[in-house]
Structure formats: structure tokens, C-alpha cells
């Protein structure tokens, strides 16, 4: 019986970890693909200035950008902070609150 104890202990630990992992993975937010694209860039010198918001995956928040240039290279861009937050941050924050309140 004493040889069986380490096996039973290891089995119960693996089962516990598997259940926790499954719970965590099913509660992850689904962040749309646009949130993973870089913000727009520009090339050339011009007096046109474009402002908008983009989701920064390093800070898990939306940031403002302001670029000037005649030739804009498309990227992730939201016209308002609210639109960016609702699209990219809302699900992430909701899940963080869930873990804090448990």
C-alpha cells in the first residue's frame, strides 16, 4: 500500500490541475483579431494629422495615437476610446473582476 500512495497523490494533483486549467481556459475572453493588429503608421511628411485609439496588448488597455503623414499604412484604429474599450478590453476586464470577486 505504501508504494501506491505516491501514485495516488500524483494522480490527485494532476486531476486538480487539469480541472483548474479547464476552468481558466473556458473563462478567457475572446478578443477580436482587430485588437491584435498594430496601430496605423504613416510615411512621408505632411500636415495631415490623424488621431485615434488602438488596443495595446502589453498594457491590456486602449491608447491614443496621433500620426501625421501623407501616406497612411492601415492598422488597428478606433474612432473613440469607448469603441476601443467595448471591442477589446470589456471582456478581459469582466473576467478579471470575476476572479477578484470569487
mmCIF file with all atom_site columns, C-alpha atoms in Angstrom:
data_model
loop_
_atom_site.group_PDB
_atom_site.id
_atom_site.type_symbol
_atom_site.label_atom_id
_atom_site.label_alt_id
_atom_site.label_comp_id
_atom_site.label_asym_id
_atom_site.label_entity_id
_atom_site.label_seq_id
_atom_site.pdbx_PDB_ins_code
_atom_site.Cartn_x
_atom_site.Cartn_y
_atom_site.Cartn_z
_atom_site.occupancy
_atom_site.B_iso_or_equiv
_atom_site.pdbx_formal_charge
_atom_site.auth_seq_id
_atom_site.auth_comp_id
_atom_site.auth_asym_id
_atom_site.auth_atom_id
_atom_site.pdbx_PDB_model_num
ATOM 1   C CA . UNK A 1 1   ? 0.000   0.000  0.000   1.00 0.00 ? 1   UNK A CA 1
ATOM 2   C CA . UNK A 1 2   ? 2.851   2.429  0.756   1.00 0.00 ? 2   UNK A CA 1
ATOM 3   C CA . UNK A 1 3   ? 4.060   2.129  -2.864  1.00 0.00 ? 3   UNK A CA 1
ATOM 4   C CA . UNK A 1 4   ? 0.628   3.156  -4.063  1.00 0.00 ? 4   UNK A CA 1
ATOM 5   C CA . UNK A 1 5   ? 0.471   6.405  -2.012  1.00 0.00 ? 5   UNK A CA 1
ATOM 6   C CA . UNK A 1 6   ? 2.849   8.450  -4.241  1.00 0.00 ? 6   UNK A CA 1
ATOM 7   C CA . UNK A 1 7   ? 0.911   7.371  -7.322  1.00 0.00 ? 7   UNK A CA 1
ATOM 8   C CA . UNK A 1 8   ? -2.427  8.333  -5.759  1.00 0.00 ? 8   UNK A CA 1
ATOM 9   C CA . UNK A 1 9   ? -1.030  11.680 -4.603  1.00 0.00 ? 9   UNK A CA 1
ATOM 10  C CA . UNK A 1 10  ? 0.359   12.464 -8.050  1.00 0.00 ? 10  UNK A CA 1
ATOM 11  C CA . UNK A 1 11  ? -2.886  11.395 -9.722  1.00 0.00 ? 11  UNK A CA 1
ATOM 12  C CA . UNK A 1 12  ? -4.990  13.635 -7.483  1.00 0.00 ? 12  UNK A CA 1
ATOM 13  C CA . UNK A 1 13  ? -2.636  16.595 -8.077  1.00 0.00 ? 13  UNK A CA 1
ATOM 14  C CA . UNK A 1 14  ? -2.829  16.138 -11.854 1.00 0.00 ? 14  UNK A CA 1
ATOM 15  C CA . UNK A 1 15  ? -6.616  15.903 -11.748 1.00 0.00 ? 15  UNK A CA 1
ATOM 16  C CA . UNK A 1 16  ? -6.861  19.065 -9.660  1.00 0.00 ? 16  UNK A CA 1
ATOM 17  C CA . UNK A 1 17  ? -4.543  20.992 -12.017 1.00 0.00 ? 17  UNK A CA 1
ATOM 18  C CA . UNK A 1 18  ? -6.460  19.768 -15.060 1.00 0.00 ? 18  UNK A CA 1
ATOM 19  C CA . UNK A 1 19  ? -9.745  20.977 -13.602 1.00 0.00 ? 19  UNK A CA 1
ATOM 20  C CA . UNK A 1 20  ? -8.270  24.394 -12.753 1.00 0.00 ? 20  UNK A CA 1
ATOM 21  C CA . UNK A 1 21  ? -6.750  24.716 -16.223 1.00 0.00 ? 21  UNK A CA 1
ATOM 22  C CA . UNK A 1 22  ? -10.033 23.788 -17.887 1.00 0.00 ? 22  UNK A CA 1
ATOM 23  C CA . UNK A 1 23  ? -11.890 26.365 -15.785 1.00 0.00 ? 23  UNK A CA 1
ATOM 24  C CA . UNK A 1 24  ? -9.357  29.078 -16.633 1.00 0.00 ? 24  UNK A CA 1
ATOM 25  C CA . UNK A 1 25  ? -9.308  28.315 -20.356 1.00 0.00 ? 25  UNK A CA 1
ATOM 26  C CA . UNK A 1 26  ? -13.082 28.350 -20.681 1.00 0.00 ? 26  UNK A CA 1
ATOM 27  C CA . UNK A 1 27  ? -13.278 31.765 -18.977 1.00 0.00 ? 27  UNK A CA 1
ATOM 28  C CA . UNK A 1 28  ? -10.718 33.508 -21.199 1.00 0.00 ? 28  UNK A CA 1
ATOM 29  C CA . UNK A 1 29  ? -12.190 36.394 -23.153 1.00 0.00 ? 29  UNK A CA 1
ATOM 30  C CA . UNK A 1 30  ? -12.372 36.210 -26.911 1.00 0.00 ? 30  UNK A CA 1
ATOM 31  C CA . UNK A 1 31  ? -10.568 39.280 -28.188 1.00 0.00 ? 31  UNK A CA 1
ATOM 32  C CA . UNK A 1 32  ? -11.340 40.103 -31.841 1.00 0.00 ? 32  UNK A CA 1
ATOM 33  C CA . UNK A 1 33  ? -8.500  39.854 -34.366 1.00 0.00 ? 33  UNK A CA 1
ATOM 34  C CA . UNK A 1 34  ? -8.505  43.603 -34.981 1.00 0.00 ? 34  UNK A CA 1
ATOM 35  C CA . UNK A 1 35  ? -7.294  44.109 -31.400 1.00 0.00 ? 35  UNK A CA 1
ATOM 36  C CA . UNK A 1 36  ? -4.079  42.228 -32.183 1.00 0.00 ? 36  UNK A CA 1
ATOM 37  C CA . UNK A 1 37  ? -3.142  44.352 -35.210 1.00 0.00 ? 37  UNK A CA 1
ATOM 38  C CA . UNK A 1 38  ? -0.638  47.211 -34.814 1.00 0.00 ? 38  UNK A CA 1
ATOM 39  C CA . UNK A 1 39  ? -1.918  50.801 -34.888 1.00 0.00 ? 39  UNK A CA 1
ATOM 40  C CA . UNK A 1 40  ? -1.766  52.703 -38.181 1.00 0.00 ? 40  UNK A CA 1
ATOM 41  C CA . UNK A 1 41  ? 1.573   54.141 -39.282 1.00 0.00 ? 41  UNK A CA 1
ATOM 42  C CA . UNK A 1 42  ? 2.479   56.837 -41.734 1.00 0.00 ? 42  UNK A CA 1
ATOM 43  C CA . UNK A 1 43  ? 5.262   57.615 -44.136 1.00 0.00 ? 43  UNK A CA 1
ATOM 44  C CA . UNK A 1 44  ? 6.204   60.906 -45.670 1.00 0.00 ? 44  UNK A CA 1
ATOM 45  C CA . UNK A 1 45  ? 5.921   64.390 -44.269 1.00 0.00 ? 45  UNK A CA 1
ATOM 46  C CA . UNK A 1 46  ? 2.558   66.086 -44.410 1.00 0.00 ? 46  UNK A CA 1
ATOM 47  C CA . UNK A 1 47  ? 0.424   68.467 -42.400 1.00 0.00 ? 47  UNK A CA 1
ATOM 48  C CA . UNK A 1 48  ? -2.439  65.999 -42.123 1.00 0.00 ? 48  UNK A CA 1
ATOM 49  C CA . UNK A 1 49  ? -2.785  64.667 -38.581 1.00 0.00 ? 49  UNK A CA 1
ATOM 50  C CA . UNK A 1 50  ? -4.833  61.588 -37.757 1.00 0.00 ? 50  UNK A CA 1
ATOM 51  C CA . UNK A 1 51  ? -5.856  60.655 -34.219 1.00 0.00 ? 51  UNK A CA 1
ATOM 52  C CA . UNK A 1 52  ? -7.492  57.525 -32.932 1.00 0.00 ? 52  UNK A CA 1
ATOM 53  C CA . UNK A 1 53  ? -7.251  54.717 -30.399 1.00 0.00 ? 53  UNK A CA 1
ATOM 54  C CA . UNK A 1 54  ? -5.699  51.267 -30.507 1.00 0.00 ? 54  UNK A CA 1
ATOM 55  C CA . UNK A 1 55  ? -5.592  48.294 -28.133 1.00 0.00 ? 55  UNK A CA 1
ATOM 56  C CA . UNK A 1 56  ? -2.175  47.782 -26.525 1.00 0.00 ? 56  UNK A CA 1
ATOM 57  C CA . UNK A 1 57  ? -1.824  44.090 -25.633 1.00 0.00 ? 57  UNK A CA 1
ATOM 58  C CA . UNK A 1 58  ? 1.163   44.868 -23.368 1.00 0.00 ? 58  UNK A CA 1
ATOM 59  C CA . UNK A 1 59  ? -0.950  47.038 -21.038 1.00 0.00 ? 59  UNK A CA 1
ATOM 60  C CA . UNK A 1 60  ? -4.333  45.376 -21.761 1.00 0.00 ? 60  UNK A CA 1
ATOM 61  C CA . UNK A 1 61  ? -5.771  48.832 -22.366 1.00 0.00 ? 61  UNK A CA 1
ATOM 62  C CA . UNK A 1 62  ? -6.580  51.247 -25.184 1.00 0.00 ? 62  UNK A CA 1
ATOM 63  C CA . UNK A 1 63  ? -4.105  54.001 -26.012 1.00 0.00 ? 63  UNK A CA 1
ATOM 64  C CA . UNK A 1 64  ? -4.431  57.153 -28.083 1.00 0.00 ? 64  UNK A CA 1
ATOM 65  C CA . UNK A 1 65  ? -2.242  57.665 -31.138 1.00 0.00 ? 65  UNK A CA 1
ATOM 66  C CA . UNK A 1 66  ? -1.620  60.742 -33.229 1.00 0.00 ? 66  UNK A CA 1
ATOM 67  C CA . UNK A 1 67  ? 0.240   60.427 -36.521 1.00 0.00 ? 67  UNK A CA 1
ATOM 68  C CA . UNK A 1 68  ? 0.971   62.786 -39.355 1.00 0.00 ? 68  UNK A CA 1
ATOM 69  C CA . UNK A 1 69  ? 1.807   61.769 -42.859 1.00 0.00 ? 69  UNK A CA 1
ATOM 70  C CA . UNK A 1 70  ? 0.515   61.808 -46.388 1.00 0.00 ? 70  UNK A CA 1
ATOM 71  C CA . UNK A 1 71  ? 0.546   58.062 -46.862 1.00 0.00 ? 71  UNK A CA 1
ATOM 72  C CA . UNK A 1 72  ? -1.125  56.163 -44.033 1.00 0.00 ? 72  UNK A CA 1
ATOM 73  C CA . UNK A 1 73  ? -0.385  52.484 -43.559 1.00 0.00 ? 73  UNK A CA 1
ATOM 74  C CA . UNK A 1 74  ? -3.596  50.879 -42.238 1.00 0.00 ? 74  UNK A CA 1
ATOM 75  C CA . UNK A 1 75  ? -3.741  49.164 -38.893 1.00 0.00 ? 75  UNK A CA 1
ATOM 76  C CA . UNK A 1 76  ? -5.931  48.787 -35.844 1.00 0.00 ? 76  UNK A CA 1
ATOM 77  C CA . UNK A 1 77  ? -7.838  52.009 -35.329 1.00 0.00 ? 77  UNK A CA 1
ATOM 78  C CA . UNK A 1 78  ? -10.886 53.010 -33.348 1.00 0.00 ? 78  UNK A CA 1
ATOM 79  C CA . UNK A 1 79  ? -12.550 56.407 -33.630 1.00 0.00 ? 79  UNK A CA 1
ATOM 80  C CA . UNK A 1 80  ? -13.275 56.656 -29.909 1.00 0.00 ? 80  UNK A CA 1
ATOM 81  C CA . UNK A 1 81  ? -11.877 55.365 -26.651 1.00 0.00 ? 81  UNK A CA 1
ATOM 82  C CA . UNK A 1 82  ? -15.280 53.892 -25.804 1.00 0.00 ? 82  UNK A CA 1
ATOM 83  C CA . UNK A 1 83  ? -15.400 51.898 -29.051 1.00 0.00 ? 83  UNK A CA 1
ATOM 84  C CA . UNK A 1 84  ? -11.900 50.503 -28.429 1.00 0.00 ? 84  UNK A CA 1
ATOM 85  C CA . UNK A 1 85  ? -12.690 49.557 -24.822 1.00 0.00 ? 85  UNK A CA 1
ATOM 86  C CA . UNK A 1 86  ? -16.007 47.916 -25.735 1.00 0.00 ? 86  UNK A CA 1
ATOM 87  C CA . UNK A 1 87  ? -14.363 45.899 -28.510 1.00 0.00 ? 87  UNK A CA 1
ATOM 88  C CA . UNK A 1 88  ? -11.038 44.870 -26.981 1.00 0.00 ? 88  UNK A CA 1
ATOM 89  C CA . UNK A 1 89  ? -10.990 45.467 -23.197 1.00 0.00 ? 89  UNK A CA 1
ATOM 90  C CA . UNK A 1 90  ? -14.522 44.819 -21.972 1.00 0.00 ? 90  UNK A CA 1
ATOM 91  C CA . UNK A 1 91  ? -14.364 41.004 -21.905 1.00 0.00 ? 91  UNK A CA 1
ATOM 92  C CA . UNK A 1 92  ? -10.899 40.976 -20.366 1.00 0.00 ? 92  UNK A CA 1
ATOM 93  C CA . UNK A 1 93  ? -11.862 43.295 -17.514 1.00 0.00 ? 93  UNK A CA 1
ATOM 94  C CA . UNK A 1 94  ? -15.110 41.420 -16.893 1.00 0.00 ? 94  UNK A CA 1
ATOM 95  C CA . UNK A 1 95  ? -13.136 38.191 -16.361 1.00 0.00 ? 95  UNK A CA 1
ATOM 96  C CA . UNK A 1 96  ? -10.583 39.914 -14.109 1.00 0.00 ? 96  UNK A CA 1
ATOM 97  C CA . UNK A 1 97  ? -13.455 41.217 -11.950 1.00 0.00 ? 97  UNK A CA 1
ATOM 98  C CA . UNK A 1 98  ? -14.909 37.717 -11.803 1.00 0.00 ? 98  UNK A CA 1
ATOM 99  C CA . UNK A 1 99  ? -11.690 36.341 -10.299 1.00 0.00 ? 99  UNK A CA 1
ATOM 100 C CA . UNK A 1 100 ? -11.390 39.231 -7.826  1.00 0.00 ? 100 UNK A CA 1
ATOM 101 C CA . UNK A 1 101 ? -14.942 38.735 -6.569  1.00 0.00 ? 101 UNK A CA 1
ATOM 102 C CA . UNK A 1 102 ? -14.735 34.969 -6.157  1.00 0.00 ? 102 UNK A CA 1
#
